[in-house]
Coordinates of C-alpha atoms in Angstrom, one line a residue:
Chain O
M261 CA -0.3 0.3 -0.1
A262 CA 1.9 3.6 -0.7
T263 CA 0.4 5.2 2.7
S264 CA 3.7 4.2 4.6
T265 CA 3.5 7.3 6.2
L266 CA 1.2 5.3 8.5
T267 CA 4.0 4.3 11.5
K268 CA 2.3 5.8 14.4
A269 CA 0.6 3.9 16.7
E270 CA -2.3 6.3 16.9
D271 CA -2.6 5.9 13.4
R272 CA -3.5 2.4 13.2
T273 CA -6.1 3.3 15.8
A274 CA -7.4 4.9 12.3
V275 CA -7.7 1.5 10.9
S276 CA -10.5 -1.1 12.8
H277 CA -8.3 -3.7 12.3
A278 CA -4.9 -5.0 10.6
A279 CA -6.1 -8.3 9.3
R280 CA -9.5 -9.5 7.8
I281 CA -9.5 -13.5 6.8
Q282 CA -13.3 -13.5 6.5
H283 CA -14.7 -17.0 5.6
V284 CA -11.8 -18.3 4.1
S285 CA -10.7 -21.8 2.8
K286 CA -8.2 -23.5 0.9
S287 CA -8.2 -26.4 -0.5
F288 CA -4.4 -28.5 -2.2
G289 CA -4.4 -30.7 -5.6
R290 CA -6.3 -31.8 -8.2
P291 CA -10.0 -31.2 -9.0
G292 CA -12.0 -33.9 -8.2
A293 CA -9.4 -34.8 -5.8
Q294 CA -9.3 -32.1 -3.1
Q295 CA -7.6 -31.4 -0.1
L296 CA -9.8 -29.3 2.1
V297 CA -6.8 -27.6 4.7
L298 CA -9.0 -24.8 5.5
D299 CA -12.0 -24.8 6.4
D300 CA -14.1 -21.2 6.4
I301 CA -11.6 -19.2 8.9
S302 CA -13.0 -16.2 9.9
L303 CA -10.7 -14.5 12.5
D304 CA -10.0 -10.4 12.5
V305 CA -6.8 -9.5 14.0
A306 CA -7.1 -5.9 16.0
P307 CA -4.4 -2.8 15.7
G308 CA -2.1 -3.3 18.4
E309 CA -2.6 -6.6 19.2
F310 CA -0.9 -10.3 19.9
V311 CA -2.9 -13.2 18.8
T312 CA -1.3 -16.7 19.0
L313 CA -2.6 -19.0 15.9
L314 CA -2.4 -22.5 17.8
G315 CA -2.8 -26.4 16.3
A316 CA -1.4 -29.8 15.7
S317 CA 1.3 -30.4 12.9
G318 CA -1.4 -30.7 9.4
C319 CA -4.2 -28.4 11.0
G320 CA -3.7 -25.1 8.2
K321 CA -1.8 -23.0 10.4
S322 CA 1.8 -22.5 8.2
T323 CA -1.4 -22.6 4.9
L324 CA -3.4 -20.0 6.8
L325 CA -0.4 -17.7 7.2
N326 CA 0.8 -17.5 4.0
L327 CA -2.4 -16.9 2.7
V328 CA -2.9 -13.6 4.8
A329 CA 0.8 -12.9 3.6
G330 CA -0.1 -13.1 0.5
L331 CA 2.5 -15.9 -1.1
D332 CA -0.7 -17.8 -2.1
A333 CA -4.7 -17.6 -2.7
P334 CA -7.6 -18.4 -1.1
T335 CA -9.8 -20.9 -2.2
V336 CA -13.1 -19.1 -1.5
G337 CA -13.1 -16.0 1.2
A338 CA -11.3 -12.7 1.6
I339 CA -8.4 -11.1 3.5
E340 CA -7.7 -8.5 4.1
T341 CA -4.9 -6.8 5.4
S342 CA -3.4 -2.8 5.6
G343 CA -0.8 -3.1 3.1
R344 CA 1.9 -5.9 2.1
P345 CA 2.2 -7.3 6.1
A346 CA 5.5 -8.6 7.3
L347 CA 6.7 -12.0 7.4
M348 CA 9.3 -14.4 9.7
F349 CA 10.2 -17.8 9.3
Q350 CA 11.3 -20.1 11.0
E351 CA 14.3 -20.5 9.5
H352 CA 15.6 -17.2 9.6
A353 CA 15.7 -17.0 5.7
L354 CA 18.9 -14.2 5.7
F355 CA 20.5 -13.5 2.5
P356 CA 23.8 -15.7 3.3
W357 CA 25.0 -13.0 0.3
L358 CA 24.8 -10.4 1.9
T359 CA 26.1 -9.5 6.3
A360 CA 23.5 -8.3 8.5
G361 CA 23.7 -4.1 8.0
K362 CA 22.8 -5.3 4.1
N363 CA 19.6 -8.3 5.3
V364 CA 17.5 -5.3 7.2
E365 CA 18.9 -2.2 4.6
L366 CA 17.5 -4.7 1.4
A367 CA 13.9 -5.0 3.0
L368 CA 14.8 -0.8 3.2
R369 CA 15.4 -0.9 0.3
L370 CA 12.5 -2.8 -1.4
R371 CA 10.3 -0.7 0.6
G372 CA 11.5 2.4 -1.2
V373 CA 14.0 4.1 1.3
P374 CA 16.2 6.4 0.0
K375 CA 19.6 5.5 0.0
S376 CA 20.7 8.3 2.3
E377 CA 18.9 6.6 4.9
R378 CA 19.2 3.0 4.2
R379 CA 22.3 2.7 6.8
D380 CA 21.2 5.8 9.8
E381 CA 17.9 3.5 9.6
A382 CA 19.6 0.1 9.5
E383 CA 21.4 0.1 12.3
R384 CA 18.4 2.2 14.6
L385 CA 16.6 -1.6 14.3
L386 CA 19.5 -3.4 14.9
G387 CA 20.5 -1.2 18.4
L388 CA 15.7 -2.6 18.9
V389 CA 17.3 -5.9 18.6
R390 CA 20.4 -5.6 20.2
L391 CA 22.2 -6.8 17.5
S392 CA 23.9 -2.8 17.5
G393 CA 27.9 -4.0 16.7
A394 CA 26.2 -7.0 14.4
Y395 CA 26.5 -4.9 11.0
G396 CA 29.0 -6.0 9.3
K397 CA 28.7 -9.6 10.1
R398 CA 28.1 -12.2 8.0
V399 CA 25.2 -14.3 8.5
H400 CA 26.9 -17.9 9.0
E401 CA 29.5 -15.2 12.1
L402 CA 25.9 -15.4 13.9
S403 CA 24.5 -18.0 16.6
G404 CA 21.5 -18.8 15.4
G405 CA 19.9 -16.8 18.0
M406 CA 20.8 -13.5 16.5
R407 CA 20.3 -14.7 12.8
Q408 CA 16.3 -14.9 13.8
R409 CA 16.8 -11.1 15.5
V410 CA 18.1 -9.8 12.7
A411 CA 15.5 -11.5 10.4
L412 CA 13.3 -10.0 12.9
A413 CA 14.4 -6.3 12.7
R414 CA 14.1 -7.3 8.9
A415 CA 10.4 -7.6 9.2
L416 CA 10.8 -4.5 10.9
A417 CA 11.8 -2.6 8.2
Q418 CA 9.5 -3.3 5.6
D419 CA 7.8 -0.7 7.9
S420 CA 4.3 -3.4 8.0
Q421 CA 1.5 -2.8 10.5
L422 CA 1.2 -6.4 10.9
L423 CA 4.1 -9.7 12.0
L424 CA 3.2 -12.5 11.0
M425 CA 5.3 -15.2 12.4
D426 CA 5.6 -18.4 11.3
E427 CA 7.1 -20.7 14.5
P428 CA 10.5 -18.5 14.7
F429 CA 11.9 -19.6 17.7
A430 CA 10.9 -23.3 16.9
A431 CA 14.2 -24.5 15.9
L432 CA 16.5 -22.6 19.3
D433 CA 16.8 -23.8 22.3
A434 CA 15.1 -23.6 25.6
I435 CA 16.6 -20.7 26.6
T436 CA 17.2 -18.2 24.0
R437 CA 14.4 -18.4 23.5
D438 CA 12.8 -17.7 26.1
V439 CA 15.3 -13.9 25.6
L440 CA 13.5 -13.4 22.7
H441 CA 10.1 -14.0 24.3
D442 CA 11.3 -11.7 26.5
E443 CA 12.6 -9.7 23.9
L444 CA 9.6 -10.3 21.6
T445 CA 7.2 -9.0 23.7
Q446 CA 9.2 -6.0 24.6
L447 CA 9.6 -4.8 20.5
W448 CA 5.7 -5.3 20.4
H449 CA 5.4 -2.5 23.4
E450 CA 7.8 -0.5 21.8
T451 CA 6.1 -0.4 18.7
G452 CA 2.4 -1.2 18.9
L453 CA 2.1 -3.4 16.5
S454 CA -0.1 -6.4 15.2
V455 CA 1.4 -9.6 15.3
L456 CA -0.1 -12.9 14.1
F457 CA 2.0 -16.1 15.5
V458 CA 2.3 -19.9 14.5
T459 CA 2.9 -22.1 16.9
H460 CA 2.7 -25.8 18.6
N461 CA 3.7 -24.9 21.6
V462 CA 0.5 -23.7 23.8
R463 CA 3.2 -22.2 26.6
E464 CA 4.5 -20.3 24.1
A465 CA 1.4 -19.2 22.7
V466 CA 0.2 -18.2 26.4
R467 CA 3.5 -16.8 27.4
L468 CA 3.1 -14.2 24.2
A469 CA 0.1 -13.2 23.6
Q470 CA -3.8 -11.8 24.7
R471 CA -5.3 -13.9 22.2
V472 CA -4.9 -17.5 21.8
V473 CA -6.9 -18.9 18.2
L474 CA -7.1 -22.9 18.4
L475 CA -7.3 -24.9 15.9
S476 CA -8.7 -28.0 15.0
S477 CA -6.5 -30.7 12.8
R478 CA -8.2 -32.0 8.8
P479 CA -9.5 -29.5 8.6
G480 CA -7.8 -26.1 9.8
R481 CA -11.3 -24.9 11.6
I482 CA -11.2 -22.2 14.4
A483 CA -11.8 -24.7 17.7
R484 CA -11.4 -22.6 20.3
E485 CA -10.4 -19.2 21.1
W486 CA -9.1 -17.8 24.8
T487 CA -8.3 -14.3 26.0
V488 CA -5.8 -14.2 27.7
D489 CA -4.8 -10.7 30.1
I490 CA -2.6 -12.4 32.0
P491 CA -0.6 -9.0 33.2
Q492 CA 3.0 -8.8 31.0
P493 CA 5.7 -9.1 31.8
R494 CA 4.9 -12.6 32.0
R495 CA 7.5 -15.9 32.1
I496 CA 6.9 -19.3 29.8
E497 CA 7.5 -20.6 34.3
D498 CA 4.5 -18.6 35.5
S499 CA 1.3 -20.5 37.4
D500 CA -1.0 -18.4 35.6
V501 CA 0.7 -19.7 32.6
A502 CA 1.0 -23.3 33.0
E503 CA -2.8 -23.2 33.9
L504 CA -4.1 -21.6 30.7
S505 CA -1.8 -23.8 29.2
L506 CA -3.3 -26.8 30.6
E507 CA -6.5 -26.4 30.0
I508 CA -5.8 -25.7 26.4
T509 CA -3.5 -28.6 26.0
E510 CA -6.5 -30.9 26.7
Q511 CA -8.4 -29.3 24.4
L512 CA -5.3 -29.5 21.7
R513 CA -5.8 -32.9 22.7
G514 CA -9.1 -33.4 22.8
E515 CA -9.3 -31.8 19.2
I516 CA -6.1 -34.5 18.5
R517 CA -8.1 -38.0 19.5
R518 CA -11.0 -37.6 17.5
H519 CA -9.0 -37.7 14.2
G520 CA -7.6 -41.8 15.8
Q521 CA -11.7 -42.8 16.6
H522 CA -12.5 -43.9 12.6
Chain Z
M209 CA 29.8 -19.2 36.0
A210 CA 28.5 -15.6 36.6
S211 CA 30.8 -13.3 38.0
T212 CA 30.0 -10.4 40.7
K213 CA 32.1 -7.6 39.1
S214 CA 30.3 -5.1 38.5
S215 CA 26.2 -4.2 39.5
T216 CA 25.6 -4.7 36.2
E217 CA 26.9 -7.7 36.0
T218 CA 24.7 -8.5 39.6
S219 CA 21.2 -7.9 38.7
R220 CA 21.8 -9.9 35.3
S221 CA 23.2 -12.8 37.1
A222 CA 19.8 -12.0 39.8
S223 CA 17.6 -12.3 36.4
A224 CA 19.1 -15.5 35.8
S225 CA 18.6 -17.4 38.8
A226 CA 15.1 -15.2 38.7
S227 CA 14.4 -17.3 35.5
A228 CA 16.2 -20.4 36.1
S229 CA 14.2 -20.6 39.2
A230 CA 11.1 -18.9 38.5
S231 CA 9.3 -22.8 37.5
A232 CA 9.6 -22.5 41.3
S233 CA 9.6 -18.4 41.9
A234 CA 5.6 -18.1 42.2
S235 CA 5.1 -20.2 44.9
A236 CA 8.9 -19.7 47.3
S237 CA 7.4 -16.0 47.0
A238 CA 5.1 -17.3 48.9
S239 CA 6.4 -19.5 51.5
A240 CA 9.6 -16.6 51.1
S241 CA 11.9 -19.8 53.0
A242 CA 14.9 -18.6 52.2
S243 CA 16.8 -15.2 51.0
A244 CA 17.6 -16.2 48.4
S245 CA 14.6 -16.5 46.3
A246 CA 13.1 -13.5 48.2
S247 CA 15.6 -12.1 45.9
A248 CA 15.0 -13.9 43.1
S249 CA 10.7 -12.7 43.3
A250 CA 11.5 -9.4 44.0
A251 CA 13.4 -9.9 40.6
K252 CA 10.8 -11.1 39.2
G253 CA 9.0 -7.2 40.2
A254 CA 12.1 -5.1 39.5
D255 CA 12.1 -7.6 36.2
E256 CA 10.2 -4.2 34.8
A257 CA 13.2 -2.1 36.1
A258 CA 15.7 -4.0 35.4
G259 CA 14.3 -5.7 32.4
L260 CA 16.3 -3.9 30.5
T261 CA 19.7 -4.3 31.7
G262 CA 19.0 -8.3 32.5
L263 CA 18.0 -9.3 29.4
A264 CA 20.6 -7.1 27.2
G265 CA 23.1 -8.1 29.4
L266 CA 21.8 -12.2 28.9
E267 CA 21.2 -11.4 25.3
A268 CA 25.1 -10.0 25.1
G269 CA 26.1 -13.4 27.5
L270 CA 23.9 -16.1 24.8
D271 CA 25.7 -13.8 21.6
A272 CA 28.9 -14.2 23.1
L273 CA 28.9 -17.8 23.8
E274 CA 27.3 -18.7 20.3
S275 CA 28.9 -16.2 18.5
S276 CA 32.2 -18.3 16.4
V277 CA 34.3 -16.2 14.4
D278 CA 35.5 -16.9 11.0
Q279 CA 39.5 -17.5 10.5
R280 CA 41.5 -17.4 7.5
T281 CA 44.7 -19.9 7.5
P282 CA 48.2 -18.1 8.1
R283 CA 50.2 -17.7 4.6
S284 CA 52.7 -20.1 5.8
E285 CA 50.7 -23.0 6.1
T286 CA 49.5 -21.7 3.3
L287 CA 52.6 -22.3 1.9
R288 CA 53.0 -25.3 3.3
K289 CA 49.9 -27.3 2.6
K290 CA 48.6 -25.6 -0.9
V291 CA 52.1 -24.1 -2.2
L292 CA 54.6 -26.7 -1.7
P293 CA 53.1 -30.2 -2.5
P294 CA 52.5 -29.1 -6.9
V295 CA 56.0 -27.6 -6.7
F296 CA 57.2 -31.1 -5.5
A297 CA 56.1 -33.2 -8.0
I298 CA 56.2 -30.5 -10.7
A299 CA 60.2 -31.1 -9.6
L300 CA 60.1 -35.0 -9.3
V301 CA 58.8 -34.8 -12.8
L302 CA 61.2 -32.4 -14.8
V303 CA 64.2 -35.2 -12.9
L304 CA 62.2 -38.2 -14.2
W305 CA 62.5 -36.5 -17.4
Q306 CA 66.0 -35.6 -17.0
T307 CA 66.9 -38.5 -16.5
L308 CA 65.2 -40.5 -19.3
T309 CA 66.7 -38.1 -21.6
W310 CA 69.8 -38.8 -19.7
A311 CA 69.7 -42.5 -20.7
Q312 CA 68.7 -42.5 -23.6
I313 CA 66.5 -44.9 -22.8
V314 CA 63.8 -43.1 -25.5
D315 CA 64.5 -41.4 -28.6
P316 CA 66.2 -37.8 -28.1
Y317 CA 63.3 -37.0 -31.3
K318 CA 60.4 -38.2 -29.7
L319 CA 61.0 -37.1 -26.4
P320 CA 63.6 -34.1 -26.1
S321 CA 65.4 -33.4 -23.0
P322 CA 63.7 -30.3 -20.3
S323 CA 66.9 -28.3 -22.6
A324 CA 66.6 -28.5 -25.4
V325 CA 63.0 -27.6 -24.5
W326 CA 63.5 -24.2 -23.0
S327 CA 66.6 -23.6 -25.3
E328 CA 63.7 -23.0 -27.3
V329 CA 62.0 -21.2 -25.2
R330 CA 65.1 -18.8 -25.0
T331 CA 65.3 -18.3 -28.0
A332 CA 61.0 -17.3 -28.8
W333 CA 61.7 -14.7 -25.9
L334 CA 64.8 -13.2 -27.6
Q335 CA 63.1 -13.4 -31.1
G336 CA 60.3 -11.3 -29.3
T337 CA 58.1 -13.6 -30.1
L338 CA 56.7 -15.3 -27.0
F339 CA 54.8 -13.1 -26.0
D340 CA 53.1 -12.4 -29.3
Y341 CA 52.2 -16.3 -29.6
I342 CA 50.8 -16.1 -26.1
W343 CA 49.9 -12.8 -26.9
T344 CA 47.7 -13.3 -30.2
S345 CA 45.4 -16.6 -28.2
L346 CA 44.8 -15.1 -24.9
W347 CA 43.3 -12.2 -25.9
R348 CA 41.1 -14.1 -28.9
G349 CA 40.6 -16.8 -25.3
V350 CA 39.2 -13.7 -23.3
S351 CA 37.6 -11.6 -25.9
G352 CA 35.4 -14.6 -27.3
F353 CA 34.9 -15.6 -23.3
L354 CA 33.9 -12.0 -22.8
L355 CA 31.3 -12.1 -25.3
A356 CA 29.9 -15.3 -24.1
L357 CA 28.8 -14.3 -21.2
V358 CA 27.5 -11.8 -22.4
I359 CA 25.4 -14.0 -24.5
G360 CA 24.8 -16.9 -22.1
T361 CA 24.6 -15.2 -18.6
P362 CA 20.6 -13.6 -20.2
L363 CA 20.3 -16.5 -22.1
G364 CA 20.7 -19.4 -19.2
L365 CA 18.4 -16.4 -16.6
L366 CA 16.2 -16.7 -19.7
V367 CA 15.5 -21.0 -19.8
A368 CA 15.5 -20.9 -15.7
R369 CA 13.7 -18.8 -15.6
V370 CA 11.2 -18.7 -18.6
R371 CA 9.7 -22.4 -18.4
F372 CA 8.8 -22.6 -22.3
V373 CA 12.1 -21.2 -23.2
R374 CA 13.5 -24.5 -20.7
A375 CA 10.7 -26.5 -22.9
A376 CA 12.1 -25.3 -25.7
I377 CA 16.0 -25.5 -26.0
G378 CA 16.6 -26.1 -22.1
P379 CA 17.5 -30.5 -23.9
I380 CA 19.0 -28.9 -26.7
L381 CA 22.0 -26.3 -24.3
S382 CA 22.6 -29.7 -22.5
G383 CA 23.3 -31.9 -25.2
L384 CA 25.5 -29.2 -27.2
Q385 CA 27.4 -29.5 -24.2
S386 CA 29.0 -32.9 -24.7
L387 CA 29.1 -32.1 -28.5
P388 CA 33.6 -31.0 -28.0
S389 CA 33.4 -28.1 -29.9
V390 CA 36.1 -28.9 -32.4
A391 CA 32.7 -30.6 -34.5
W392 CA 32.6 -27.3 -34.8
V393 CA 35.3 -26.1 -36.6
P394 CA 34.9 -27.5 -40.6
P395 CA 31.6 -25.6 -40.6
A396 CA 32.8 -22.3 -39.1
V397 CA 35.5 -23.0 -41.7
L398 CA 33.0 -22.7 -44.3
W399 CA 30.9 -20.4 -42.9
L400 CA 33.5 -17.2 -42.1
G401 CA 36.1 -18.5 -43.6
L402 CA 40.4 -18.5 -42.6
N403 CA 40.0 -15.3 -39.9
D404 CA 38.9 -14.4 -37.0
S405 CA 35.2 -14.7 -36.6
M406 CA 35.4 -17.9 -37.4
M407 CA 37.5 -18.4 -33.7
Y408 CA 35.3 -16.9 -32.3
A409 CA 32.0 -18.2 -33.3
V410 CA 34.0 -21.6 -32.2
I411 CA 34.4 -20.7 -28.9
L412 CA 30.9 -19.3 -28.6
L413 CA 29.7 -22.4 -29.4
G414 CA 32.2 -23.9 -26.8
A415 CA 30.8 -21.7 -24.0
V416 CA 27.6 -20.5 -23.9
P417 CA 26.8 -24.0 -23.2
S418 CA 28.3 -24.1 -20.2
I419 CA 27.8 -21.2 -18.5
A420 CA 24.0 -20.8 -19.6
N421 CA 23.8 -24.4 -18.3
G422 CA 25.4 -23.5 -14.9
L423 CA 23.6 -20.5 -14.3
V424 CA 20.6 -22.4 -14.7
A425 CA 21.9 -25.1 -12.2
G426 CA 22.4 -22.2 -9.9
V427 CA 19.2 -20.8 -10.5
D428 CA 17.6 -24.0 -9.8
Q429 CA 19.3 -24.8 -6.8
V430 CA 18.7 -22.0 -5.0
P431 CA 16.1 -22.7 -2.2
P432 CA 12.6 -21.7 -2.6
L433 CA 13.1 -20.2 1.4
F434 CA 15.2 -17.6 -0.7
L435 CA 12.2 -16.7 -3.3
R436 CA 9.3 -16.6 -1.2
A437 CA 11.1 -14.5 1.4
G438 CA 12.1 -12.1 -1.0
R439 CA 8.4 -12.0 -2.2
T440 CA 7.7 -10.9 1.4
L441 CA 10.4 -8.1 1.4
G442 CA 8.7 -7.5 -1.9
A443 CA 11.1 -8.5 -4.9
T444 CA 9.1 -9.8 -7.0
G445 CA 9.9 -10.1 -11.3
A446 CA 13.3 -8.1 -12.3
R447 CA 13.7 -7.2 -8.6
G448 CA 13.6 -10.0 -7.8
T449 CA 15.8 -11.8 -9.7
W450 CA 18.7 -9.2 -9.8
H451 CA 18.0 -9.2 -5.7
I452 CA 18.2 -12.3 -5.1
V453 CA 17.1 -15.0 -7.3
M454 CA 21.3 -13.7 -9.3
P455 CA 23.3 -13.0 -5.8
A456 CA 21.7 -16.5 -5.2
A457 CA 22.5 -18.3 -7.4
L458 CA 26.2 -17.2 -8.2
P459 CA 28.5 -20.1 -6.9
G460 CA 26.8 -22.2 -9.5
Y461 CA 27.1 -19.3 -12.1
L462 CA 30.6 -18.8 -10.6
A463 CA 31.1 -22.3 -11.5
G464 CA 29.9 -22.3 -15.1
L465 CA 31.8 -19.6 -15.6
K466 CA 34.6 -21.9 -14.9
Q467 CA 33.5 -24.4 -17.3
G468 CA 33.0 -21.6 -19.4
W469 CA 36.9 -21.0 -19.4
A470 CA 38.1 -24.1 -19.8
F471 CA 36.1 -24.1 -23.4
S472 CA 36.4 -21.3 -24.5
W473 CA 40.1 -22.4 -23.9
R474 CA 39.8 -25.9 -25.7
S475 CA 37.9 -24.5 -28.8
L476 CA 39.8 -21.5 -29.5
M477 CA 43.0 -24.4 -29.2
A478 CA 41.6 -26.8 -31.6
A479 CA 40.3 -23.8 -34.0
E480 CA 44.1 -22.9 -34.5
I481 CA 45.2 -26.1 -35.1
I482 CA 43.1 -26.4 -38.0
A483 CA 42.5 -23.0 -39.3
S484 CA 46.2 -22.3 -40.4
S485 CA 46.6 -18.8 -42.5
P486 CA 49.2 -16.4 -42.7
E487 CA 46.7 -14.1 -41.8
L488 CA 45.6 -15.6 -38.6
G489 CA 49.0 -14.5 -36.9
I490 CA 50.2 -17.2 -34.4
G491 CA 49.2 -18.5 -31.7
L492 CA 49.2 -21.1 -29.3
G493 CA 47.5 -23.2 -31.3
Q494 CA 49.6 -22.7 -35.4
L495 CA 52.9 -22.9 -33.1
L496 CA 51.9 -26.6 -32.4
N497 CA 51.1 -27.4 -35.3
N498 CA 54.3 -25.1 -37.3
G499 CA 56.3 -27.7 -34.5
R500 CA 54.3 -30.7 -35.7
I501 CA 55.7 -28.9 -40.2
N502 CA 58.4 -28.8 -38.9
S503 CA 59.1 -31.7 -37.3
S504 CA 60.4 -29.8 -34.6
M505 CA 59.8 -32.1 -30.3
P506 CA 60.7 -28.9 -28.8
M507 CA 58.8 -26.6 -30.5
V508 CA 55.7 -29.4 -29.8
F509 CA 56.7 -29.6 -26.2
L510 CA 56.8 -25.2 -26.1
A511 CA 53.2 -25.0 -27.8
I512 CA 51.8 -27.6 -25.0
F513 CA 53.3 -25.8 -22.5
L514 CA 52.3 -22.3 -23.2
I515 CA 48.7 -24.0 -23.7
L516 CA 48.4 -25.5 -20.0
I517 CA 50.2 -22.5 -17.8
V518 CA 48.0 -20.2 -19.9
G519 CA 44.5 -22.8 -18.9
I520 CA 45.9 -22.9 -15.6
A521 CA 47.4 -18.9 -14.9
I522 CA 42.9 -17.7 -15.7
D523 CA 42.1 -20.3 -13.0
L524 CA 44.4 -19.6 -10.6
L525 CA 44.4 -16.0 -11.2
V526 CA 40.6 -15.9 -11.9
F527 CA 38.1 -17.7 -10.9
S528 CA 39.2 -19.5 -7.9
P529 CA 40.1 -17.2 -6.1
L530 CA 36.7 -15.1 -7.5
E531 CA 35.0 -18.7 -6.1
R532 CA 37.4 -18.5 -3.2
R533 CA 35.5 -15.1 -2.4
V534 CA 32.0 -16.1 -3.0
L535 CA 32.4 -19.3 -1.1
R536 CA 34.4 -18.0 2.3
S537 CA 32.3 -15.4 2.7
R538 CA 29.3 -17.1 2.6
G539 CA 30.7 -19.2 5.3
L540 CA 30.3 -22.4 3.0
L541 CA 34.2 -23.2 2.7
G542 CA 34.7 -25.6 4.9
R543 CA 38.0 -24.8 7.3
S544 CA 40.9 -28.0 6.3

């Protein structure tokens, strides 16, 4: 979208939703032998809201994220987003022929930021994820956690109002993941971004989100939603988090069990 | 582990212990059994205030623990491991060769002594023709290769990216690679006559398929994740090709260029040996052919060595450093 000036949080509230998913279904395969992956999904993400999409493998949560990202088109239904959303993958997806800083600058360049401003802006974004010294570092010189933070900085460089995250911390060790949860929560507070975060980790979902949406599998449908009003900063080990996680896990197990019954 | 050097260190270790024992911290705060757990629960409450330094310190620690530093091998080691062995092998061959001719095991007409070849080099050098031979061929080879680069690159990109073009000429292009380019010499002579353009035609027919195929292979090996990441960043169409596909395909493309140069050089030599004409000047191929006509084995050997040396020198001075640089910058070069 052309209105890239909409960067401040107060402007974002002018829009009623960051993403609106309306009766979306998605099937794959040839006509006649089609497999329904997503069935009639409707979901709104409000400006500044943090929503996690939770589900077992094969529930189509990544497919849904691809649809929202515009990498694929829904078979039925419509998806509205304000501008092109930023997307973070499970793999860092940084370009190895560029340094960390240049990766961020490429996103700025593709967004149309003039050359004279790119360097400073890239430094600022790397500073946001606490990697000020990593501008000239090659991707392979960075640790897994640092790579994901550069990827986060690159996603932020798109200046999108909606950040889509596809299990971005799943490949990290527990300590690093924990730290990145804190980092992401803090960034979300600072930037006022809307986040749609896909995960299969129940505690991670509860740790991060204001709203947890549980998808059932094959086809993916919205099974249930929870509003999480545990105040931030939360810890993944907090008893409130554990309690809600237990409840959601029970429901998730129920959904999975249904698949073994026929 | 965490030593208490400064005040920031202390706050870091406090919040670290909070996160370490945080599963117990909720219940521990109620019981408040020990001062340590009390401080841990306090750290949780103070997390927001100390959050910045705590989180930053934690991250800095993790980063320092997990980062790896690229180390270049020292020059002396490169010399010992990479330069010495081939020098030794060459010296051994020279010694064997000289022994063979001294002992007169082989007919000196068939195998000239190294000194006879060396005197041929000296003669050519003193006559000032040595560099003329090399330059004539090198100029043709390099300009022919550059022309092949200009044609092969867009062709490869077209085959790689446009499905119809790939289906139409992809198989022909890879088939052409297995056709020895010397086969193109007779038709090229008939079409273009005995001149430089015939040489270039043979070079192009040898090198363009290599370069194009190398690029196609490079593009095919680009991880789909990069393409998806590029698309979400807005790199589609020509911008995607320029910013994502080309740089990602660079290693394969370079391998194609390397092979393209080898094919250029071979094709040129074939053309020069077969097509001799006074107007063409004396390149290395003609020198070889002249040696055969004059039954001068030292001249034949000189020509073969020069052809070999030019081929190796271009590879060693241009392609290998380029390839190493690209691979190293991407962390793809294993340290041995």
